[in-house]
Amino acid sequence: MGPKVKEMPVVSKMFCSSTQVVLGVRTRPHVVGGGGFVVTDLHSHAVVFRVDGCGVVGKKDQITLADAYQTPLLLIRRKGGIVEALSLYKQWGGYAPDYVGSQKLVFTLKDPNACFANNRPVRVSIEQKDESIYFQINGYFQDKECSIVDSGGNVIAQVGVSKEMMETKDLYHVVVKPGIDQAFVVGVIAVLDYIHNGSTRC
């Protein structure tokens, strides 16, 4: 038996696997339910997550992530206002509903503001036990060739298109490393999809 995999639960430890997981992402056309995408386990072909874009949710700059049973896991929305207009980054927050019905901030994604971009990377942070853990996006999500990298330079998830899928960008895969919360990874991908005018956008 090998060493125990260190889990990094962000949404829930039930989405952390002791082995590497390959997820398939299939975008839904805007005409079917208003956009979003479905995430399946490429090994079992079972649906794992569903992401609804603002066409379904009915609010601009808002996305929801649910599990296979349509149980809400994350509400993702953009933090707007005058502060953002003057900021180097546009900010998105991923919120988990708790048992009291309020919302807890799970992660923050900072997308470089076009006016100040200057090749700044997309940054993601999570708050855990009195510490902040930082990640950044390397590569180009619009080409479905990018990775989520932690502050130590370790790739925790990789987005790509396999050769048999080359014909379309509507179907791509995400490799999630052992111990990493798959719901968190899919939440980050949902924001990247929206930023790059993907299927989650109205």
PDB file of C-alpha atoms in Angstrom:
ATOM      1  CA  MET A   1       0.000   0.000   0.000  1.00  0.00           C
ATOM      2  CA  GLY A   2       1.361   3.413  -1.014  1.00  0.00           C
ATOM      3  CA  PRO A   3       1.415   6.597   1.057  1.00  0.00           C
ATOM      4  CA  LYS A   4      -1.976   8.059   2.012  1.00  0.00           C
ATOM      5  CA  VAL A   5      -3.101  10.762  -0.401  1.00  0.00           C
ATOM      6  CA  LYS A   6      -3.476  14.169   1.260  1.00  0.00           C
ATOM      7  CA  GLU A   7      -7.001  15.395   0.645  1.00  0.00           C
ATOM      8  CA  MET A   8      -7.745  19.035  -0.061  1.00  0.00           C
ATOM      9  CA  PRO A   9     -11.502  19.412   0.428  1.00  0.00           C
ATOM     10  CA  VAL A  10     -12.834  22.816  -0.606  1.00  0.00           C
ATOM     11  CA  VAL A  11     -16.528  22.139  -1.296  1.00  0.00           C
ATOM     12  CA  SER A  12     -16.632  18.667   0.294  1.00  0.00           C
ATOM     13  CA  LYS A  13     -14.270  15.762   0.939  1.00  0.00           C
ATOM     14  CA  MET A  14     -16.764  13.480  -0.831  1.00  0.00           C
ATOM     15  CA  PHE A  15     -15.436  14.982  -4.095  1.00  0.00           C
ATOM     16  CA  CYS A  16     -11.808  14.126  -3.264  1.00  0.00           C
ATOM     17  CA  SER A  17     -10.608  10.846  -4.795  1.00  0.00           C
ATOM     18  CA  SER A  18      -7.572   8.840  -3.687  1.00  0.00           C
ATOM     19  CA  THR A  19      -6.736   8.275  -7.367  1.00  0.00           C
ATOM     20  CA  GLN A  20      -6.494  10.531 -10.411  1.00  0.00           C
ATOM     21  CA  VAL A  21      -9.880  11.222 -12.022  1.00  0.00           C
ATOM     22  CA  VAL A  22     -10.578  12.132 -15.652  1.00  0.00           C
ATOM     23  CA  LEU A  23     -13.764  14.122 -16.167  1.00  0.00           C
ATOM     24  CA  GLY A  24     -15.459  14.757 -19.499  1.00  0.00           C
ATOM     25  CA  VAL A  25     -17.094  18.153 -20.080  1.00  0.00           C
ATOM     26  CA  ARG A  26     -19.845  18.455 -22.693  1.00  0.00           C
ATOM     27  CA  THR A  27     -21.272  21.926 -23.244  1.00  0.00           C
ATOM     28  CA  ARG A  28     -25.015  22.336 -23.744  1.00  0.00           C
ATOM     29  CA  PRO A  29     -26.156  24.525 -26.616  1.00  0.00           C
ATOM     30  CA  HIS A  30     -27.903  27.738 -25.592  1.00  0.00           C
ATOM     31  CA  VAL A  31     -31.201  26.548 -27.095  1.00  0.00           C
ATOM     32  CA  VAL A  32     -31.397  23.601 -24.674  1.00  0.00           C
ATOM     33  CA  GLY A  33     -32.194  25.012 -21.261  1.00  0.00           C
ATOM     34  CA  GLY A  34     -30.216  28.203 -21.729  1.00  0.00           C
ATOM     35  CA  GLY A  35     -26.640  26.999 -21.594  1.00  0.00           C
ATOM     36  CA  GLY A  36     -24.178  25.416 -19.236  1.00  0.00           C
ATOM     37  CA  PHE A  37     -22.432  22.061 -19.299  1.00  0.00           C
ATOM     38  CA  VAL A  38     -22.573  18.511 -17.985  1.00  0.00           C
ATOM     39  CA  VAL A  39     -19.562  16.798 -16.390  1.00  0.00           C
ATOM     40  CA  THR A  40     -19.203  13.011 -16.516  1.00  0.00           C
ATOM     41  CA  ASP A  41     -16.682  10.518 -15.202  1.00  0.00           C
ATOM     42  CA  LEU A  42     -14.902   9.430 -18.410  1.00  0.00           C
ATOM     43  CA  HIS A  43     -14.292   5.971 -16.939  1.00  0.00           C
ATOM     44  CA  SER A  44     -17.868   5.142 -15.839  1.00  0.00           C
ATOM     45  CA  HIS A  45     -19.678   7.705 -18.069  1.00  0.00           C
ATOM     46  CA  ALA A  46     -21.856   8.618 -15.060  1.00  0.00           C
ATOM     47  CA  VAL A  47     -22.913  12.248 -14.661  1.00  0.00           C
ATOM     48  CA  VAL A  48     -20.977  13.833 -11.765  1.00  0.00           C
ATOM     49  CA  PHE A  49     -21.838  17.553 -11.977  1.00  0.00           C
ATOM     50  CA  ARG A  50     -24.160  19.909 -13.822  1.00  0.00           C
ATOM     51  CA  VAL A  51     -23.372  23.572 -14.397  1.00  0.00           C
ATOM     52  CA  ASP A  52     -26.175  25.980 -15.290  1.00  0.00           C
ATOM     53  CA  GLY A  53     -25.372  29.289 -16.940  1.00  0.00           C
ATOM     54  CA  CYS A  54     -27.219  32.551 -16.583  1.00  0.00           C
ATOM     55  CA  GLY A  55     -29.754  31.506 -19.243  1.00  0.00           C
ATOM     56  CA  VAL A  56     -31.053  28.896 -16.783  1.00  0.00           C
ATOM     57  CA  VAL A  57     -30.407  30.801 -13.557  1.00  0.00           C
ATOM     58  CA  GLY A  58     -31.943  33.951 -15.015  1.00  0.00           C
ATOM     59  CA  LYS A  59     -29.287  36.332 -13.694  1.00  0.00           C
ATOM     60  CA  LYS A  60     -26.357  37.800 -15.559  1.00  0.00           C
ATOM     61  CA  ASP A  61     -22.901  37.077 -14.092  1.00  0.00           C
ATOM     62  CA  GLN A  62     -24.244  34.126 -12.095  1.00  0.00           C
ATOM     63  CA  ILE A  63     -23.636  30.374 -12.448  1.00  0.00           C
ATOM     64  CA  THR A  64     -24.725  27.383 -10.369  1.00  0.00           C
ATOM     65  CA  LEU A  65     -22.923  24.083  -9.832  1.00  0.00           C
ATOM     66  CA  ALA A  66     -24.952  21.050  -8.758  1.00  0.00           C
ATOM     67  CA  ASP A  67     -24.173  17.372  -8.275  1.00  0.00           C
ATOM     68  CA  ALA A  68     -25.652  14.526 -10.352  1.00  0.00           C
ATOM     69  CA  TYR A  69     -28.865  14.672  -8.267  1.00  0.00           C
ATOM     70  CA  GLN A  70     -29.292  18.429  -8.891  1.00  0.00           C
ATOM     71  CA  THR A  71     -28.332  19.249  -5.285  1.00  0.00           C
ATOM     72  CA  PRO A  72     -26.814  22.782  -5.335  1.00  0.00           C
ATOM     73  CA  LEU A  73     -23.129  22.811  -4.390  1.00  0.00           C
ATOM     74  CA  LEU A  74     -21.969  26.289  -5.400  1.00  0.00           C
ATOM     75  CA  LEU A  75     -23.497  29.592  -6.392  1.00  0.00           C
ATOM     76  CA  ILE A  76     -20.887  31.502  -8.376  1.00  0.00           C
ATOM     77  CA  ARG A  77     -21.331  35.197  -8.989  1.00  0.00           C
ATOM     78  CA  ARG A  78     -19.317  38.207 -10.011  1.00  0.00           C
ATOM     79  CA  LYS A  79     -18.541  40.855  -7.423  1.00  0.00           C
ATOM     80  CA  GLY A  80     -19.215  44.126  -9.236  1.00  0.00           C
ATOM     81  CA  GLY A  81     -19.420  47.794  -8.370  1.00  0.00           C
ATOM     82  CA  ILE A  82     -17.185  50.827  -8.460  1.00  0.00           C
ATOM     83  CA  VAL A  83     -14.383  49.050  -6.582  1.00  0.00           C
ATOM     84  CA  GLU A  84     -14.046  46.550  -9.419  1.00  0.00           C
ATOM     85  CA  ALA A  85     -13.958  49.289 -12.057  1.00  0.00           C
ATOM     86  CA  LEU A  86     -10.860  50.747 -10.393  1.00  0.00           C
ATOM     87  CA  SER A  87      -9.280  47.393  -9.617  1.00  0.00           C
ATOM     88  CA  LEU A  88      -6.615  45.420 -11.473  1.00  0.00           C
ATOM     89  CA  TYR A  89      -8.929  42.407 -11.368  1.00  0.00           C
ATOM     90  CA  LYS A  90     -12.550  41.441 -11.892  1.00  0.00           C
ATOM     91  CA  GLN A  91     -13.563  39.252  -8.957  1.00  0.00           C
ATOM     92  CA  TRP A  92     -15.794  36.187  -8.809  1.00  0.00           C
ATOM     93  CA  GLY A  93     -16.912  34.403  -5.654  1.00  0.00           C
ATOM     94  CA  GLY A  94     -17.951  30.749  -5.271  1.00  0.00           C
ATOM     95  CA  TYR A  95     -20.412  30.337  -2.375  1.00  0.00           C
ATOM     96  CA  ALA A  96     -21.629  27.108  -0.754  1.00  0.00           C
ATOM     97  CA  PRO A  97     -25.060  27.006   0.904  1.00  0.00           C
ATOM     98  CA  ASP A  98     -24.737  25.898   4.537  1.00  0.00           C
ATOM     99  CA  TYR A  99     -27.272  24.113   6.724  1.00  0.00           C
ATOM    100  CA  VAL A 100     -28.604  27.411   8.139  1.00  0.00           C
ATOM    101  CA  GLY A 101     -29.436  28.643   4.643  1.00  0.00           C
ATOM    102  CA  SER A 102     -26.771  31.344   4.491  1.00  0.00           C
ATOM    103  CA  GLN A 103     -23.851  31.316   2.055  1.00  0.00           C
ATOM    104  CA  LYS A 104     -20.212  30.725   2.840  1.00  0.00           C
ATOM    105  CA  LEU A 105     -17.451  32.000   0.517  1.00  0.00           C
ATOM    106  CA  VAL A 106     -15.521  28.961  -0.722  1.00  0.00           C
ATOM    107  CA  PHE A 107     -13.197  30.480  -3.306  1.00  0.00           C
ATOM    108  CA  THR A 108     -12.401  33.774  -4.995  1.00  0.00           C
ATOM    109  CA  LEU A 109     -11.264  34.008  -8.617  1.00  0.00           C
ATOM    110  CA  LYS A 110      -9.559  37.165  -9.877  1.00  0.00           C
ATOM    111  CA  ASP A 111      -9.614  37.763 -13.631  1.00  0.00           C
ATOM    112  CA  PRO A 112      -7.259  40.551 -14.848  1.00  0.00           C
ATOM    113  CA  ASN A 113      -9.226  43.654 -15.797  1.00  0.00           C
ATOM    114  CA  ALA A 114      -8.757  44.302 -19.541  1.00  0.00           C
ATOM    115  CA  CYS A 115      -7.589  47.873 -18.873  1.00  0.00           C
ATOM    116  CA  PHE A 116      -4.752  46.663 -16.646  1.00  0.00           C
ATOM    117  CA  ALA A 117      -4.240  43.091 -17.970  1.00  0.00           C
ATOM    118  CA  ASN A 118      -0.556  43.284 -19.004  1.00  0.00           C
ATOM    119  CA  ASN A 119      -0.259  39.465 -19.050  1.00  0.00           C
ATOM    120  CA  ARG A 120      -1.363  39.060 -15.445  1.00  0.00           C
ATOM    121  CA  PRO A 121      -2.519  35.491 -14.719  1.00  0.00           C
ATOM    122  CA  VAL A 122      -5.984  34.491 -13.494  1.00  0.00           C
ATOM    123  CA  ARG A 123      -5.649  33.899  -9.731  1.00  0.00           C
ATOM    124  CA  VAL A 124      -7.763  31.722  -7.430  1.00  0.00           C
ATOM    125  CA  SER A 125      -7.709  31.677  -3.639  1.00  0.00           C
ATOM    126  CA  ILE A 126      -9.416  29.602  -0.957  1.00  0.00           C
ATOM    127  CA  GLU A 127      -9.592  30.302   2.758  1.00  0.00           C
ATOM    128  CA  GLN A 128      -8.879  27.280   4.949  1.00  0.00           C
ATOM    129  CA  LYS A 129      -8.255  27.151   8.696  1.00  0.00           C
ATOM    130  CA  ASP A 130      -6.813  30.633   9.125  1.00  0.00           C
ATOM    131  CA  GLU A 131      -4.715  30.420   5.976  1.00  0.00           C
ATOM    132  CA  SER A 132      -5.175  31.413   2.340  1.00  0.00           C
ATOM    133  CA  ILE A 133      -4.187  28.936  -0.371  1.00  0.00           C
ATOM    134  CA  TYR A 134      -3.433  30.376  -3.794  1.00  0.00           C
ATOM    135  CA  PHE A 135      -3.586  28.969  -7.323  1.00  0.00           C
ATOM    136  CA  GLN A 136      -3.177  30.375 -10.794  1.00  0.00           C
ATOM    137  CA  ILE A 137      -4.312  29.379 -14.277  1.00  0.00           C
ATOM    138  CA  ASN A 138      -1.498  28.641 -16.724  1.00  0.00           C
ATOM    139  CA  GLY A 139      -2.161  28.328 -20.465  1.00  0.00           C
ATOM    140  CA  TYR A 140      -5.199  29.293 -22.519  1.00  0.00           C
ATOM    141  CA  PHE A 141      -8.628  28.102 -21.474  1.00  0.00           C
ATOM    142  CA  GLN A 142     -10.181  29.305 -24.744  1.00  0.00           C
ATOM    143  CA  ASP A 143      -8.006  26.705 -26.535  1.00  0.00           C
ATOM    144  CA  LYS A 144      -8.896  24.117 -23.849  1.00  0.00           C
ATOM    145  CA  GLU A 145      -5.204  23.875 -23.004  1.00  0.00           C
ATOM    146  CA  CYS A 146      -4.573  25.066 -19.479  1.00  0.00           C
ATOM    147  CA  SER A 147      -3.840  23.921 -15.965  1.00  0.00           C
ATOM    148  CA  ILE A 148      -4.631  24.963 -12.405  1.00  0.00           C
ATOM    149  CA  VAL A 149      -1.332  25.233 -10.529  1.00  0.00           C
ATOM    150  CA  ASP A 150      -0.779  25.652  -6.785  1.00  0.00           C
ATOM    151  CA  SER A 151       1.663  28.109  -5.207  1.00  0.00           C
ATOM    152  CA  GLY A 152       4.367  25.426  -5.215  1.00  0.00           C
ATOM    153  CA  GLY A 153       4.089  25.042  -9.004  1.00  0.00           C
ATOM    154  CA  ASN A 154       2.277  21.670  -8.776  1.00  0.00           C
ATOM    155  CA  VAL A 155      -0.471  21.026 -11.332  1.00  0.00           C
ATOM    156  CA  ILE A 156      -3.678  20.061  -9.503  1.00  0.00           C
ATOM    157  CA  ALA A 157      -5.883  19.875 -12.612  1.00  0.00           C
ATOM    158  CA  GLN A 158      -5.292  19.926 -16.366  1.00  0.00           C
ATOM    159  CA  VAL A 159      -7.771  20.863 -19.106  1.00  0.00           C
ATOM    160  CA  GLY A 160      -7.212  19.354 -22.546  1.00  0.00           C
ATOM    161  CA  VAL A 161      -8.765  18.019 -25.733  1.00  0.00           C
ATOM    162  CA  SER A 162      -7.837  14.483 -26.743  1.00  0.00           C
ATOM    163  CA  LYS A 163      -7.087  13.648 -30.396  1.00  0.00           C
ATOM    164  CA  GLU A 164     -10.440  11.950 -30.980  1.00  0.00           C
ATOM    165  CA  MET A 165     -12.197  15.080 -29.693  1.00  0.00           C
ATOM    166  CA  MET A 166     -10.202  17.526 -31.814  1.00  0.00           C
ATOM    167  CA  GLU A 167     -13.149  18.286 -34.107  1.00  0.00           C
ATOM    168  CA  THR A 168     -15.027  20.176 -31.422  1.00  0.00           C
ATOM    169  CA  LYS A 169     -14.301  22.383 -28.406  1.00  0.00           C
ATOM    170  CA  ASP A 170     -17.775  21.448 -27.085  1.00  0.00           C
ATOM    171  CA  LEU A 171     -16.264  18.297 -25.597  1.00  0.00           C
ATOM    172  CA  TYR A 172     -13.056  18.317 -23.571  1.00  0.00           C
ATOM    173  CA  HIS A 173     -11.575  16.607 -20.542  1.00  0.00           C
ATOM    174  CA  VAL A 174     -10.229  17.629 -17.148  1.00  0.00           C
ATOM    175  CA  VAL A 175      -7.641  15.518 -15.326  1.00  0.00           C
ATOM    176  CA  VAL A 176      -7.927  16.046 -11.554  1.00  0.00           C
ATOM    177  CA  LYS A 177      -5.014  14.914  -9.381  1.00  0.00           C
ATOM    178  CA  PRO A 178      -5.549  12.595  -6.366  1.00  0.00           C
ATOM    179  CA  GLY A 179      -6.892  14.301  -3.240  1.00  0.00           C
ATOM    180  CA  ILE A 180      -8.087  17.428  -5.075  1.00  0.00           C
ATOM    181  CA  ASP A 181     -11.725  18.500  -4.717  1.00  0.00           C
ATOM    182  CA  GLN A 182     -13.351  17.924  -8.130  1.00  0.00           C
ATOM    183  CA  ALA A 183     -16.283  20.259  -7.341  1.00  0.00           C
ATOM    184  CA  PHE A 184     -13.828  23.105  -6.684  1.00  0.00           C
ATOM    185  CA  VAL A 185     -12.033  22.417  -9.989  1.00  0.00           C
ATOM    186  CA  VAL A 186     -15.314  22.348 -11.942  1.00  0.00           C
ATOM    187  CA  GLY A 187     -16.391  25.589 -10.206  1.00  0.00           C
ATOM    188  CA  VAL A 188     -13.199  27.303 -11.390  1.00  0.00           C
ATOM    189  CA  ILE A 189     -13.739  25.940 -14.922  1.00  0.00           C
ATOM    190  CA  ALA A 190     -17.318  27.275 -14.884  1.00  0.00           C
ATOM    191  CA  VAL A 191     -15.986  30.807 -14.258  1.00  0.00           C
ATOM    192  CA  LEU A 192     -13.316  30.439 -16.967  1.00  0.00           C
ATOM    193  CA  ASP A 193     -16.034  29.268 -19.381  1.00  0.00           C
ATOM    194  CA  TYR A 194     -18.113  32.364 -18.602  1.00  0.00           C
ATOM    195  CA  ILE A 195     -15.152  34.750 -18.887  1.00  0.00           C
ATOM    196  CA  HIS A 196     -14.317  33.350 -22.342  1.00  0.00           C
ATOM    197  CA  ASN A 197     -17.896  33.636 -23.661  1.00  0.00           C
ATOM    198  CA  GLY A 198     -18.581  29.928 -23.288  1.00  0.00           C
ATOM    199  CA  SER A 199     -21.825  28.003 -22.904  1.00  0.00           C
ATOM    200  CA  THR A 200     -22.578  29.398 -19.415  1.00  0.00           C
ATOM    201  CA  ARG A 201     -22.955  32.925 -20.764  1.00  0.00           C
ATOM    202  CA  CYS A 202     -26.314  34.358 -21.893  1.00  0.00           C
TER     203      CYS A 202
END
